[in-house]
Tab-separated table of C-alpha atoms in Angstrom:
chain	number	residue	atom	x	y	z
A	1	UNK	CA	-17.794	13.184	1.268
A	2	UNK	CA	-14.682	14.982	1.828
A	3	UNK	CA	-11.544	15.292	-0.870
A	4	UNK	CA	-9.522	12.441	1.114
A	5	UNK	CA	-12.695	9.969	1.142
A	6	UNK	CA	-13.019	10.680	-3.026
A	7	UNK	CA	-9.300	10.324	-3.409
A	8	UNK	CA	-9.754	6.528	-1.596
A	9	UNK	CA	-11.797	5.396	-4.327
A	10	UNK	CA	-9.728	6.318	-6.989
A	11	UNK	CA	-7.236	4.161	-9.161
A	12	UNK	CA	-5.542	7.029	-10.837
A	13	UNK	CA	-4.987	6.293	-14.287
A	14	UNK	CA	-2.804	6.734	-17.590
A	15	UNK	CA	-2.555	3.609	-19.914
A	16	UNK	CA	-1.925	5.688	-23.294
A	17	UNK	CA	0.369	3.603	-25.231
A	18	UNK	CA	2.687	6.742	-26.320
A	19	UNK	CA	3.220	7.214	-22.117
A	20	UNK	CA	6.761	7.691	-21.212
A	21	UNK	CA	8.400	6.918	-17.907
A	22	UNK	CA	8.754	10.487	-16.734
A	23	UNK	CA	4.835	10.688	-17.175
A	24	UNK	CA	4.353	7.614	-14.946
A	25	UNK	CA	6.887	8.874	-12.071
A	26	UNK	CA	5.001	12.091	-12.202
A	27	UNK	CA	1.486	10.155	-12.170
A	28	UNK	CA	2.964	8.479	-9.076
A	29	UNK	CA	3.940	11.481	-7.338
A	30	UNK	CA	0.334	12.823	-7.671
A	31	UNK	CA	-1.545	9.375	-6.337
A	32	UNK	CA	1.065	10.420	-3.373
A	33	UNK	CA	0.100	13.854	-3.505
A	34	UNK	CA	-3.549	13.768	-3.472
A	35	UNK	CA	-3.347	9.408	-1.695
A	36	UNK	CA	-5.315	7.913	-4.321
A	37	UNK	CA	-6.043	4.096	-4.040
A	38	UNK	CA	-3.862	2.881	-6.596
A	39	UNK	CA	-2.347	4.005	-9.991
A	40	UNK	CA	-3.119	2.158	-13.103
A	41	UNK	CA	-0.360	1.505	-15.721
A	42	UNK	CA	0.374	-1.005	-18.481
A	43	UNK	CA	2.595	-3.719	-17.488
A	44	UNK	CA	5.626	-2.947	-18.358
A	45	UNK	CA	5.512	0.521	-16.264
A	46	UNK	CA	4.356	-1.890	-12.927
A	47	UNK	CA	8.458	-2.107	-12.032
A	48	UNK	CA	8.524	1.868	-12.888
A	49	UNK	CA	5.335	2.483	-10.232
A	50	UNK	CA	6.184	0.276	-7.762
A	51	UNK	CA	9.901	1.915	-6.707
A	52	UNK	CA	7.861	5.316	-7.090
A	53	UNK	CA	5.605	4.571	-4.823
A	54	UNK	CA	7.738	2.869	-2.075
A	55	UNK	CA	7.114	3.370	1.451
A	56	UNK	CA	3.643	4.835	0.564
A	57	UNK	CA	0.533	2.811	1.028
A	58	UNK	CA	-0.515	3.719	-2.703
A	59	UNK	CA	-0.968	0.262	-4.453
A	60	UNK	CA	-0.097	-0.407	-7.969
A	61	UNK	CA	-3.002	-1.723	-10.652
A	62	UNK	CA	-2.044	-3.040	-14.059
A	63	UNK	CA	-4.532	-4.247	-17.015
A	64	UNK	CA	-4.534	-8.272	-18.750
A	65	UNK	CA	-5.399	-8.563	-22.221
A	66	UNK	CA	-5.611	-5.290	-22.284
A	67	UNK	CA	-7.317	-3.426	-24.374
A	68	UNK	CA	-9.180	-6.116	-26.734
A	69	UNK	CA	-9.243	-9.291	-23.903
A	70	UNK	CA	-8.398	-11.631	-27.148
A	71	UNK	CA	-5.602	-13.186	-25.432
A	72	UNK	CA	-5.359	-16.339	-24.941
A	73	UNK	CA	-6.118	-17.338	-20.857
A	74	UNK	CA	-3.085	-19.174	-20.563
A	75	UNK	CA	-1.583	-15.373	-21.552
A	76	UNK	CA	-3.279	-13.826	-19.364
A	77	UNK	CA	-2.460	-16.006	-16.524
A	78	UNK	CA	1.161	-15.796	-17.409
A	79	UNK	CA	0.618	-11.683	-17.553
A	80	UNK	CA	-1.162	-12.239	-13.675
A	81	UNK	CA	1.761	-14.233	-12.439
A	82	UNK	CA	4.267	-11.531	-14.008
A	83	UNK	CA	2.711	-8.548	-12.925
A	84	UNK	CA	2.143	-9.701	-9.500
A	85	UNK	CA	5.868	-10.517	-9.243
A	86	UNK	CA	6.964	-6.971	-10.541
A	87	UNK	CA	4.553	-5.856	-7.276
A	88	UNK	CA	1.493	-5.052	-8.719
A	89	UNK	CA	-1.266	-5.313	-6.167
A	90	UNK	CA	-4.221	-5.065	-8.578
A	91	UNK	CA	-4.906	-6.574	-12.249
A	92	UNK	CA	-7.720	-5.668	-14.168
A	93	UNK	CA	-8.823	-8.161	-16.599
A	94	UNK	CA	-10.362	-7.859	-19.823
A	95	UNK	CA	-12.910	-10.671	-21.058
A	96	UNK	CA	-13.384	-11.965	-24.351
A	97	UNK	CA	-16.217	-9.996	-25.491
A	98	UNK	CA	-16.548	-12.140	-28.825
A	99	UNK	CA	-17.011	-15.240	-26.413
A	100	UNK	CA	-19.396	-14.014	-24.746
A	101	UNK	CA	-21.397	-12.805	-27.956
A	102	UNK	CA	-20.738	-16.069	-29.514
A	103	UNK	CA	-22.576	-17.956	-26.429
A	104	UNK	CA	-18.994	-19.470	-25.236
A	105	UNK	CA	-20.359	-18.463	-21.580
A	106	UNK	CA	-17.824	-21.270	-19.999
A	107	UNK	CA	-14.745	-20.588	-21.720
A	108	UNK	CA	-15.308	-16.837	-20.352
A	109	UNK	CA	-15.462	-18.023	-17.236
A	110	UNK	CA	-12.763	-20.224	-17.465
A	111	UNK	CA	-10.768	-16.795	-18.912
A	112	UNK	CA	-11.976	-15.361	-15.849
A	113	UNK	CA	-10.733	-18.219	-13.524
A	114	UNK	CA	-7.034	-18.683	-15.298
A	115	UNK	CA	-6.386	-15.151	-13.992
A	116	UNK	CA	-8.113	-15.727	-10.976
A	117	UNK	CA	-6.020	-18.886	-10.332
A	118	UNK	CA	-2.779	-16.920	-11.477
A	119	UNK	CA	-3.200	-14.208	-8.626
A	120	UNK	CA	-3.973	-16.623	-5.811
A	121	UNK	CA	-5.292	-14.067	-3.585
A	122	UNK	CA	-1.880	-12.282	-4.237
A	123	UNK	CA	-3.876	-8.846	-6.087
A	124	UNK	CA	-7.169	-8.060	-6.464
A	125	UNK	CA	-9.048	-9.216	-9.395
A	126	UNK	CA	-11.008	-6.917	-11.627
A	127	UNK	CA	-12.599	-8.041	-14.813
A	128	UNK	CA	-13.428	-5.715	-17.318
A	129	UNK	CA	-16.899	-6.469	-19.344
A	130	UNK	CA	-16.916	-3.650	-21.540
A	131	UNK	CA	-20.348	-2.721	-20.958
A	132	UNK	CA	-20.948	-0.938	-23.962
A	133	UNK	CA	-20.750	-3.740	-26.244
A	134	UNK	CA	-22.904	-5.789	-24.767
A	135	UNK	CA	-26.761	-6.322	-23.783
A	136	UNK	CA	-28.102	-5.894	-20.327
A	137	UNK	CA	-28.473	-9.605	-20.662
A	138	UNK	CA	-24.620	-10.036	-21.319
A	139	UNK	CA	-24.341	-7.778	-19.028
A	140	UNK	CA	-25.764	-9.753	-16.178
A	141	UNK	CA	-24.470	-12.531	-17.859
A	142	UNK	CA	-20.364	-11.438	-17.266
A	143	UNK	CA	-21.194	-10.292	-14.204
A	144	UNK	CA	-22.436	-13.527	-13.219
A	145	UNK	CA	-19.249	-15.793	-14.419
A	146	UNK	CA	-16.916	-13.578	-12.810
A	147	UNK	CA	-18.378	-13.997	-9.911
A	148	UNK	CA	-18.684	-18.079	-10.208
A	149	UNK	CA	-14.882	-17.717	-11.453
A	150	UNK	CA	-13.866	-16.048	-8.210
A	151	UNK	CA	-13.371	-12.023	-9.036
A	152	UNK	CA	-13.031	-9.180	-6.328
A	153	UNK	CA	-14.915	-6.868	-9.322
A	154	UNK	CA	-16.571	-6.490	-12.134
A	155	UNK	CA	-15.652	-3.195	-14.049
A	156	UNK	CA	-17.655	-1.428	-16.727
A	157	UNK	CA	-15.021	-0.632	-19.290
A	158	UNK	CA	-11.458	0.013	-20.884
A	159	UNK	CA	-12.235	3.420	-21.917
A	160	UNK	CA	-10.494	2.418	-25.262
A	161	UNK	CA	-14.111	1.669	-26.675
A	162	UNK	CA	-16.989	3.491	-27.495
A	163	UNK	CA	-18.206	4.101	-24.149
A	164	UNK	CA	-17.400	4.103	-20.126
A	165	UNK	CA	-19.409	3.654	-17.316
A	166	UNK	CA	-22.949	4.400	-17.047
A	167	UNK	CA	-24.855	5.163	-13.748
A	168	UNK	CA	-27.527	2.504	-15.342
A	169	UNK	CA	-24.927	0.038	-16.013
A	170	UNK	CA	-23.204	0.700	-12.454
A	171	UNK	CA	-26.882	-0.394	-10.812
A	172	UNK	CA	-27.433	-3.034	-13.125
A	173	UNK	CA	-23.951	-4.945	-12.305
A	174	UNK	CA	-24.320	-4.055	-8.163
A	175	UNK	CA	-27.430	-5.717	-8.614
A	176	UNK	CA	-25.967	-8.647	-10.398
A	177	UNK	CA	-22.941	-9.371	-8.161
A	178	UNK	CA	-24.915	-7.908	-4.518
A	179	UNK	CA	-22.416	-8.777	-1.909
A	180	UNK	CA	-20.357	-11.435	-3.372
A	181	UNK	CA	-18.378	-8.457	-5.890
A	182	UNK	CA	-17.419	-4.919	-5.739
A	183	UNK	CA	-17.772	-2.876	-9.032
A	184	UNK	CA	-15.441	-0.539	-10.656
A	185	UNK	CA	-16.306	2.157	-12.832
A	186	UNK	CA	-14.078	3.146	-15.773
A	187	UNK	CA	-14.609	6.224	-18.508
A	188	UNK	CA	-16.020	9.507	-18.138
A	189	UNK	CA	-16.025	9.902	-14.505
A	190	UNK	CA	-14.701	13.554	-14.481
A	191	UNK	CA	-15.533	15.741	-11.226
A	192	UNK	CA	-16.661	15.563	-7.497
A	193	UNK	CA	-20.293	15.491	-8.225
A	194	UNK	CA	-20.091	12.517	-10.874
A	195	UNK	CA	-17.759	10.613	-8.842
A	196	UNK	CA	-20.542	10.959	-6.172
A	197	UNK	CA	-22.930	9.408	-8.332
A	198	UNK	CA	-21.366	7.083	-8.906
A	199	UNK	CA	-20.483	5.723	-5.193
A	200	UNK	CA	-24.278	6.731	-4.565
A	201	UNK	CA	-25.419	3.895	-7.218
A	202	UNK	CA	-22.827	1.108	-5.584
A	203	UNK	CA	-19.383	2.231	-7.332
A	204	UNK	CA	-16.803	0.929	-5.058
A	205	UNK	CA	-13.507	1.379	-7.124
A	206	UNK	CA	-13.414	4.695	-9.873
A	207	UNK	CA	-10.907	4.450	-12.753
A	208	UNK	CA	-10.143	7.945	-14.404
A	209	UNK	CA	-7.454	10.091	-15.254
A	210	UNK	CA	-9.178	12.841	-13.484
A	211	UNK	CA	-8.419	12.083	-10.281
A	212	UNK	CA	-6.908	15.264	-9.263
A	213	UNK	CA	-10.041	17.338	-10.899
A	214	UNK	CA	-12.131	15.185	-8.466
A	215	UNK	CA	-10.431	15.712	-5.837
A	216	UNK	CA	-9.856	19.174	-6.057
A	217	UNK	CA	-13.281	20.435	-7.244
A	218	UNK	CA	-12.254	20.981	-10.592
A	219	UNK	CA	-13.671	19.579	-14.199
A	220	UNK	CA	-11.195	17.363	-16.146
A	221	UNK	CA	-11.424	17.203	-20.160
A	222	UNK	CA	-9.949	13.900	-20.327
A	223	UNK	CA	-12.310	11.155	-21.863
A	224	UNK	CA	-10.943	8.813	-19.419
């Protein structure tokens, strides 16, 4: 897999809260640079991205409830519709991970579905499980309702948590969604040969701030 076919994968990332605007024009210039997938930015930078990246077929991915998902889903339906009108072209959702511990398996769903409902085919739809807070079972079991609620992926994590993506947990949620979802992995992804893995074991989005490392044949010593 050549540096173009890495780069295709890859929603090149910076969602520290201290970020300033300079940093995201300049993280925009690079997904031109090196024609990354997408960037992803926190809402408010989404106007910022999307005149940076104009004329270019770089899309623009923002986050929803991001980084805890304990927003209300009317919120995060009202953060879809906004962020789609400001151009965005992805959103990546985060679930309620105390829902889903607490065995409130429909109202996650129905989480899932507000934002689902909110982007009318408009962006692509990413949820965010945050694998490594949960079981396998709640594992498979997020997977599962964001598929019944209509997602494009499931993604393993933040990054803002205690862990990113596993290879093990990539496998487990291909298996889970098979053909009717795509899976993102987020965290820790750092050079050629991991993002490789990764693809290998049914990654078909990569979220990391080491994008250019990837691409390039370098090692990144980001944690993102």
């Amino acid at each position: 897999m050549n540096a173009n076919e890495l780069a295709s994968y890859i929603d090149h990332t910076l969602l520290k809260p201290e970020v300033t605007k300079e940093a995201i024009v300049a993280l925009c210039q690079e997904a031109k640079d090196y024609h990354f997938k997408t960037v992803c930015v926190h809402p408010y930078w989404v106007k910022t991205a999307v005149k940076a990246l104009e004329g270019t077929e770089v899309g623009v991915t923002t986050v929803i409830g991001f980084p805890h998902g304990t927003t209300t889903k009317e919120v995060k339906a009202f953060e879809t519709e906004q962020a789609i009108q400001h151009g965005a072209s992805d959103v990546d959702m985060v679930i309620n991970v105390g829902a889903l511990k607490s065995g409130l398996v429909d109202e996650v769903e129905e989480d899932i579905a507000a934002v689902v409902k909110a982007s009318n085919k408009r962006a692509v739809v990413k949820v965010i499980i945050e694998t490594s807070q949960l079981t396998d079972e709640e594992k498979v079991v997020a997977c599962e309702r964001a598929v019944a609620a209509g997602a494009d992926f499931v993604k393993t994590s933040t990054g803002f948590h205690t862990g990113g993506a596993t290879l093990s947990d990539v496998r487990l949620m291909k298996e889970t969604v098979g053909s009717l979802a795509k899976v993102k992995a987020s965290g820790g992804v750092k050079n050629a040969n991991d993002a490789k893995e990764y693809i290998d074991a049914g990654t078909d989005r990569i979220g990391t701030s080491s994008g250019i490392a990837i691409v390039t044949g370098g090692q990144s010593q980001s944690t993102y």
